[in-house]
CSV table of C-alpha atoms in Angstrom, one decimal:
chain,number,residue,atom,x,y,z
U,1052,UNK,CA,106.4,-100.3,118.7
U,1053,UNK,CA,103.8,-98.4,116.7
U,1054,UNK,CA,101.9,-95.4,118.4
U,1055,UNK,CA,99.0,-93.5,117.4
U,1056,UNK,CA,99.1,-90.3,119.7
U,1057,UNK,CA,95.2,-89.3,120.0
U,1058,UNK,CA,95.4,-85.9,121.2
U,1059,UNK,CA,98.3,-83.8,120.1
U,1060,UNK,CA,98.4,-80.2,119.2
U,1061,UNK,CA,100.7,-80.2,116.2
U,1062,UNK,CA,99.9,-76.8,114.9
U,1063,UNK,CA,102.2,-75.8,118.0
U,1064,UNK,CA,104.9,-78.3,116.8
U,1065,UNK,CA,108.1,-77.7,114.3
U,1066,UNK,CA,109.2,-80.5,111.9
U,1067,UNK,CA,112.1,-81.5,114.1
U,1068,UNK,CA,109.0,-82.8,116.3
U,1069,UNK,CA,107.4,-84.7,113.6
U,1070,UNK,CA,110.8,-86.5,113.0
U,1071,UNK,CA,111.4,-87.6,116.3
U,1072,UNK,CA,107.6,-88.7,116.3
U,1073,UNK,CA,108.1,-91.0,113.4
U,1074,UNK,CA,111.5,-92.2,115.0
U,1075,UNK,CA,110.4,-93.0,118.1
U,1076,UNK,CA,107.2,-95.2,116.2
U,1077,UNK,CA,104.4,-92.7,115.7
U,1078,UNK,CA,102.5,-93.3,112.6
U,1079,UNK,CA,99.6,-91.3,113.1
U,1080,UNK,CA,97.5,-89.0,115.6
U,1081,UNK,CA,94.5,-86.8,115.7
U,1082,UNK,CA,95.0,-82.8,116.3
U,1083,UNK,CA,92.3,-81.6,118.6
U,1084,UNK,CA,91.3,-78.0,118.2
U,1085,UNK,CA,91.7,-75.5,121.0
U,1086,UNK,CA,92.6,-72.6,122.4
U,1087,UNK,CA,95.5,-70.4,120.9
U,1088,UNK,CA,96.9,-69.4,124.8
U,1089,UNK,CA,95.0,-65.5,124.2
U,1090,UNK,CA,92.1,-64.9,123.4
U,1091,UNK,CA,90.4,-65.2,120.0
U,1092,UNK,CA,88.3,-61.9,118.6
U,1093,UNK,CA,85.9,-63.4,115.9
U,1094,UNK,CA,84.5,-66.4,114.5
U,1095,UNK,CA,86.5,-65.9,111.6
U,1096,UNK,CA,90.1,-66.8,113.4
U,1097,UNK,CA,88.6,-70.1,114.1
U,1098,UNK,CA,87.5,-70.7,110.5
U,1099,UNK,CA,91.4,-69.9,109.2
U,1100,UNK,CA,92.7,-72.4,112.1
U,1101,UNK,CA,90.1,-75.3,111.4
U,1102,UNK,CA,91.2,-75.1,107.5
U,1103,UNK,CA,95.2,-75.6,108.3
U,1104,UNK,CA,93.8,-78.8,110.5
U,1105,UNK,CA,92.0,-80.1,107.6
U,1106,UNK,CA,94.8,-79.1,104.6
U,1107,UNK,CA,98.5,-77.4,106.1
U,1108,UNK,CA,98.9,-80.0,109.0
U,1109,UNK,CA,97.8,-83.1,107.3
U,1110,UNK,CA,100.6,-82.0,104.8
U,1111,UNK,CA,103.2,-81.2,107.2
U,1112,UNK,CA,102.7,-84.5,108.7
U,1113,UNK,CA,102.7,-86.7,105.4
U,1114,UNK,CA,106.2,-85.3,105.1
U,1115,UNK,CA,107.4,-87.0,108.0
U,1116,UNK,CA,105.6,-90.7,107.1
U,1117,UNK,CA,102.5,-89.6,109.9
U,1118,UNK,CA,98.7,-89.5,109.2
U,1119,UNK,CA,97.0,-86.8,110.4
U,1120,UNK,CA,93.5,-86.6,111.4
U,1121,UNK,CA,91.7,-83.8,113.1
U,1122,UNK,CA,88.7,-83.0,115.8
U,1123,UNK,CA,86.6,-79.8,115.5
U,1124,UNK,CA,84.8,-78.1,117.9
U,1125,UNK,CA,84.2,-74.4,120.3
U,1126,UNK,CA,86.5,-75.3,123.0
U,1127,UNK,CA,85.6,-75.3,126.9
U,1128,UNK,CA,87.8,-71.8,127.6
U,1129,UNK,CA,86.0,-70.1,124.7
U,1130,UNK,CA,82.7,-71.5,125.4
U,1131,UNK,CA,82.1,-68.3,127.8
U,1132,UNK,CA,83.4,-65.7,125.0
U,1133,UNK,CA,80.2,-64.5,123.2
U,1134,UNK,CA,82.7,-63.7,120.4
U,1135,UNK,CA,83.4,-67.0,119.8
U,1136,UNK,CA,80.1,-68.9,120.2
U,1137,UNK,CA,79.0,-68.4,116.7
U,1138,UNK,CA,81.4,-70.1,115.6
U,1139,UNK,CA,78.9,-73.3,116.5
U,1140,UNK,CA,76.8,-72.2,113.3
U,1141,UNK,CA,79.8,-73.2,111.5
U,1142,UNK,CA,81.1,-76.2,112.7
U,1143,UNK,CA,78.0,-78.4,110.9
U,1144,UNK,CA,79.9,-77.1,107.4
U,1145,UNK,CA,83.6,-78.6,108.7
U,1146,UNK,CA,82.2,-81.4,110.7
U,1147,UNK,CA,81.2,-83.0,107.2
U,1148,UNK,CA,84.8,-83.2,106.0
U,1149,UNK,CA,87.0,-86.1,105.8
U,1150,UNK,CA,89.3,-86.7,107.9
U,1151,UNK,CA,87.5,-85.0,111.2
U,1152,UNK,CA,86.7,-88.0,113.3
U,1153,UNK,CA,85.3,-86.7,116.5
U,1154,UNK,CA,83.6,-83.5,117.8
U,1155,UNK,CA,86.4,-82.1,120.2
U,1156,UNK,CA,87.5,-80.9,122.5
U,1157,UNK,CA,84.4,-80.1,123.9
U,1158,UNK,CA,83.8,-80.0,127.8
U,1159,UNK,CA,84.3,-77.8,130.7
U,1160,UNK,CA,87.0,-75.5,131.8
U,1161,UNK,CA,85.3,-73.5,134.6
U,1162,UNK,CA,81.8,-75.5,134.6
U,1163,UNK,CA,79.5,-72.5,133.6
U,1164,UNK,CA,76.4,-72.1,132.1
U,1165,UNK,CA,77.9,-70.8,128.8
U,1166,UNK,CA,79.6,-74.6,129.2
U,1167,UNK,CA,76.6,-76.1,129.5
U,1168,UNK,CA,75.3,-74.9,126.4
U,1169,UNK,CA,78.2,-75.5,124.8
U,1170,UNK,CA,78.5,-79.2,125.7
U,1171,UNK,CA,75.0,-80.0,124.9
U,1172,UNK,CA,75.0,-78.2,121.6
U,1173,UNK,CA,78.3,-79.9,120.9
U,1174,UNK,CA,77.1,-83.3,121.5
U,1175,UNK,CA,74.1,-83.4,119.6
U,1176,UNK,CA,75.8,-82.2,116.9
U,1177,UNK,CA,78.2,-85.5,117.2
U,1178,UNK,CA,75.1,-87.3,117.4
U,1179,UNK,CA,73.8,-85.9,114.2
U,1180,UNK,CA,77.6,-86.5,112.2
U,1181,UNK,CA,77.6,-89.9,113.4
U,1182,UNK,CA,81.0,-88.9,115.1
U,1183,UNK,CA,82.3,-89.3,118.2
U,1184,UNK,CA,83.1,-87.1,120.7
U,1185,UNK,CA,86.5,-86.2,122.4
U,1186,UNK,CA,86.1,-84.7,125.9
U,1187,UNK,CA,88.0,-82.3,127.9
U,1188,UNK,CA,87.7,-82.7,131.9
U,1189,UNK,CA,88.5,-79.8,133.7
U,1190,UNK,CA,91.8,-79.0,135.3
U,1191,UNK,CA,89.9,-77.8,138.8
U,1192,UNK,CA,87.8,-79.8,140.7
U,1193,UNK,CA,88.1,-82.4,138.6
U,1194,UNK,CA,85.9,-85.4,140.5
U,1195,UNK,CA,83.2,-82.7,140.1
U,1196,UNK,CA,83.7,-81.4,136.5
U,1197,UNK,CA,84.3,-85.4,135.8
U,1198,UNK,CA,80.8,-86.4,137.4
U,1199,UNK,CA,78.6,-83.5,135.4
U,1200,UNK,CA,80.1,-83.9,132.3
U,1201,UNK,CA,78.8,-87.5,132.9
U,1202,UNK,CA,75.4,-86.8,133.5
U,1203,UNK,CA,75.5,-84.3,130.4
U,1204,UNK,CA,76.4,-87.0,128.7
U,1205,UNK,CA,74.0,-89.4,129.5
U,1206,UNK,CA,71.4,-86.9,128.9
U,1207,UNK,CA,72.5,-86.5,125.5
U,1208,UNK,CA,71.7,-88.5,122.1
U,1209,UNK,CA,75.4,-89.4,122.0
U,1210,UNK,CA,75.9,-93.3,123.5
U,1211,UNK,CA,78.3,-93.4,125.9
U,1212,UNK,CA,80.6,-95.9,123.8
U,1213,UNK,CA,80.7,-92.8,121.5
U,1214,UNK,CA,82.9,-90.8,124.5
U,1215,UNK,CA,86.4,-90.2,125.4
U,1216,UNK,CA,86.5,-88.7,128.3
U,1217,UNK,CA,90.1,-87.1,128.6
U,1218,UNK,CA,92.7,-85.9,131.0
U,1219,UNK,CA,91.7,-88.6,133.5
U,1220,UNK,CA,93.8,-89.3,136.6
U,1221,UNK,CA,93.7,-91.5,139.7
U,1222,UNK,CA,91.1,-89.2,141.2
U,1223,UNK,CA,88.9,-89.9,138.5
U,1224,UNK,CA,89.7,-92.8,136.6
U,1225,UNK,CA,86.9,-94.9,138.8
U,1226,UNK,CA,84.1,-93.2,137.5
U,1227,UNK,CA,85.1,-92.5,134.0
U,1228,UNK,CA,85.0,-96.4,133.9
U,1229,UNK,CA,81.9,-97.1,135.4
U,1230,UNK,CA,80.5,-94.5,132.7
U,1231,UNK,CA,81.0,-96.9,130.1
U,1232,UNK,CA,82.9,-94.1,128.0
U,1233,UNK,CA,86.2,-94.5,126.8
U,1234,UNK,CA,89.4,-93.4,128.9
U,1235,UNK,CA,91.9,-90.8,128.2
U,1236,UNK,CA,95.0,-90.0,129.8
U,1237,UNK,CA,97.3,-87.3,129.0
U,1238,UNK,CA,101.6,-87.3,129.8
U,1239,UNK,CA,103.2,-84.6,131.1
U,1240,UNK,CA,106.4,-83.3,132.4
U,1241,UNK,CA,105.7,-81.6,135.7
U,1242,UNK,CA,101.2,-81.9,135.6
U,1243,UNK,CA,98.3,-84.2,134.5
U,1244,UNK,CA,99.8,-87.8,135.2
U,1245,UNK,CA,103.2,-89.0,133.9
U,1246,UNK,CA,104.7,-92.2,133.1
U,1247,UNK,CA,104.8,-94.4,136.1
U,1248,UNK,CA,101.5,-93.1,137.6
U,1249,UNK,CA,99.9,-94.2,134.2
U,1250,UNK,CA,101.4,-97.8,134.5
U,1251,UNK,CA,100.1,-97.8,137.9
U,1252,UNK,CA,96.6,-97.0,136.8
U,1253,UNK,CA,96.9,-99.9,133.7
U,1254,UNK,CA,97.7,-102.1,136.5
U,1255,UNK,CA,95.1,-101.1,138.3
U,1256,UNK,CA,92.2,-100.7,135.9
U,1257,UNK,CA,93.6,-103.3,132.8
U,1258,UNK,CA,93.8,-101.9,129.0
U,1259,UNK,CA,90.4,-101.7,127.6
U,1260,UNK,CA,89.3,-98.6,126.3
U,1261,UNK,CA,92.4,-96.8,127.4
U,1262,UNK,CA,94.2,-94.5,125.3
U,1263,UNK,CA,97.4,-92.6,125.9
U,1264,UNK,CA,98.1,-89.5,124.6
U,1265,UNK,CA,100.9,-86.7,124.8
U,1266,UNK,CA,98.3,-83.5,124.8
U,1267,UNK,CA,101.9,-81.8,123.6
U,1268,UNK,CA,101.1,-78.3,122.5
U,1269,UNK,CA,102.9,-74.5,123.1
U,1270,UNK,CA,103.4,-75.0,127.2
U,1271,UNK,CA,105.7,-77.6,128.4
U,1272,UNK,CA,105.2,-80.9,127.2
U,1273,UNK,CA,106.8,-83.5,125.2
U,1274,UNK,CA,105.7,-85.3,121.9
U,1275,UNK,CA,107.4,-88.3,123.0
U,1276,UNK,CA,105.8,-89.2,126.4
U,1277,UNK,CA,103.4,-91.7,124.0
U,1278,UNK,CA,106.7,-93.9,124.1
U,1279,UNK,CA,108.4,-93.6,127.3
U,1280,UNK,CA,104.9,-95.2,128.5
U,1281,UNK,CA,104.8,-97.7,126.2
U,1282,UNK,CA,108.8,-97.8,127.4
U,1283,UNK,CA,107.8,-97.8,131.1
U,1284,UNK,CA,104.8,-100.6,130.8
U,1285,UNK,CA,107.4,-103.1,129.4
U,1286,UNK,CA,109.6,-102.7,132.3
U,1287,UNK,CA,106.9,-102.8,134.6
U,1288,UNK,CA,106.5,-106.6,133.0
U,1289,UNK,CA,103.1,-105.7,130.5
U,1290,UNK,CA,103.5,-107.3,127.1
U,1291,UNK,CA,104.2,-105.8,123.4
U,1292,UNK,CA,100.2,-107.1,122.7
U,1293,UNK,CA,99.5,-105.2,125.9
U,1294,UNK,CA,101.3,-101.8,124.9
U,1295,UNK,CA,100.1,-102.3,120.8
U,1296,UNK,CA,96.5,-102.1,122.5
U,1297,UNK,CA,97.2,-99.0,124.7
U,1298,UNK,CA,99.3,-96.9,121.8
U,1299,UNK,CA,98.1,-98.3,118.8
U,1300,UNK,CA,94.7,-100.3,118.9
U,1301,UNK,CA,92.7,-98.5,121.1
U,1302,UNK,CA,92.6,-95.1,119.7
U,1303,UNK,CA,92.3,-97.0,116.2
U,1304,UNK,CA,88.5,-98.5,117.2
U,1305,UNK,CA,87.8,-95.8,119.2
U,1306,UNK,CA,88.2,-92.9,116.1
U,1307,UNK,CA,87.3,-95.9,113.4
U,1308,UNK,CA,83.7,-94.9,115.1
U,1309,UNK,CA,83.6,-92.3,112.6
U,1310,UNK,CA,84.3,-94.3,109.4
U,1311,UNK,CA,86.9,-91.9,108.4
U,1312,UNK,CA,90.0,-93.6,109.9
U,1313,UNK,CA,92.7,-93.4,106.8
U,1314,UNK,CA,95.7,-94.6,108.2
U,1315,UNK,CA,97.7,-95.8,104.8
U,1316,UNK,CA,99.4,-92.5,103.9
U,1317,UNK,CA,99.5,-91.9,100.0
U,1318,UNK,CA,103.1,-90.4,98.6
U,1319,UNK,CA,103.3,-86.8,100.1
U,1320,UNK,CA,102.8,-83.6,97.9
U,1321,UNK,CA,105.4,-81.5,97.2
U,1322,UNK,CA,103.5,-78.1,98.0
U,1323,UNK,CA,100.2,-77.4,99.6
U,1324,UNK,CA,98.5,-74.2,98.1
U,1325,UNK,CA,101.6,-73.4,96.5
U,1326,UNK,CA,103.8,-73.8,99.6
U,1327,UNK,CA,106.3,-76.3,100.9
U,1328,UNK,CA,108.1,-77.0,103.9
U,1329,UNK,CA,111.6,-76.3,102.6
U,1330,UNK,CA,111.4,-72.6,103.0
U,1331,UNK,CA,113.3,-71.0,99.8
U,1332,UNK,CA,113.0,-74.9,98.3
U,1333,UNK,CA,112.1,-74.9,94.9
């Protein structure tokens, strides 16, 4: 079984992670920027943070026989920190690099003004990269957040084939679909949807233009969940074509939008910047 996990949060990973990744099939994934869990004080931190997306993690992962790709963006919870806002002035710098293939997460958290700006600005901006765009839908009220997201979306220059809309569930899942944007769904232990409620939903709604993802990050969640529903859709009778195109195809044509897919991973360094993973390792 190969897996492509399109929304993981690495950075708050270890390496014993990264092995059990590659053991249980993943072969690549795409880091999404966001939120450290407090709050950030200048422009600047995010700077540092999207440069170990674009050089530390990509090396960390190649270690462990996993591409790494990244999305870059001012994330819905810091949308409403004037701090943090200029760092959009930035992001047109970083969204020209390599191996960013989406504008994300952008979105709402609380659905405020300061997210509507946001989410506009951060759109166009995909529009003008010819990139995609990865979405966040909110946590609260989340028909509501799900249904003006959609209309910001529409009213952007950004096609709706150009949209994952993430963090769907059975509340939402029916409009996401009749958008005509991609569909994300993110596994967790104890919130957002887990295993069995996902194959329910495949069932349901079919494969196309349904990605899977573990959202794993520094609260509790598992890197692994990517497998157990690959795991849990062959017991529920789907076939291996059926799960390749969930965890593997899907979030391939949906990032290959940005023409900066690189999924063949060249023989890993030995250091990055001077550093290696093997601390003390010559």
């Amino acid at each position: 079984m190969r897996i492509f996990d399109p929304h993981i949060h690495m950075t708050s990973r270890t390496t014993d992670d990264y092995q059990a990744m590659y053991d249980a099939g993943v072969r690549a994934l795409v880091e999404p920027s966001f939120w450290l869990g407090q709050p950030r004080t200048s422009p600047a931190s995010f700077l540092d943070y999207f440069d170990a997306l674009l050089g530390w993690e990509p090396f960390r992962a190649s270690q462990y026989g996993i591409a790494h790709h990244c999305t870059l963006a001012l994330n819905p919870k810091e949308a409403n920190d004037p701090r943090c806002t200029p760092v959009l002035d930035a992001l047109p710098h970083y969204l020209e690099k390599d191996s960013v293939v989406a504008v994300g997460e952008i979105g709402y958290d609380s659905m405020t003004p300061a997210e509507d700006t946001a989410l506009a600005a951060q759109l166009q901006l995909a529009a003008d990269h010819g990139l995609p765009a990865l979405v966040h839908t909110p946590h609260r009220d989340k028909l509501a957040g799900l249904r003006r997201t959609v209309d910001v979306i529409r009213e952007s220059a950004l096609p709706t084939d150009r949209v994952l809309l993430d963090h769907l569930n059975e509340t939402t899942v029916k409009h996401a679909t009749d958008s005509g944007c991609w569909l994300g769904f993110s596994i967790y232990p104890d919130t957002k949807m887990d295993e069995d409620r996902m194959v329910a939903v495949l069932k349901t709604y079919g494969t196309e233009k349904v990605l899977v993802n573990s959202a794993a990050d520094w609260g509790r969640s598992d890197p692994l969940k990517t497998r157990k529903v690959g795991d849990a859709m062959l017991v529920a009778g789907f076939t291996e074509d059926d799960v390749d195109q969930v965890l593997w195809r899907n979030p391939v044509a949906f990032y290959g939008l940005s023409g900066r897919l690189q999924l063949d991973i060249p023989e890993p360094e030995s250091l990055h910047e001077g550093n290696s993973i093997l601390r003390g390792g010559e």
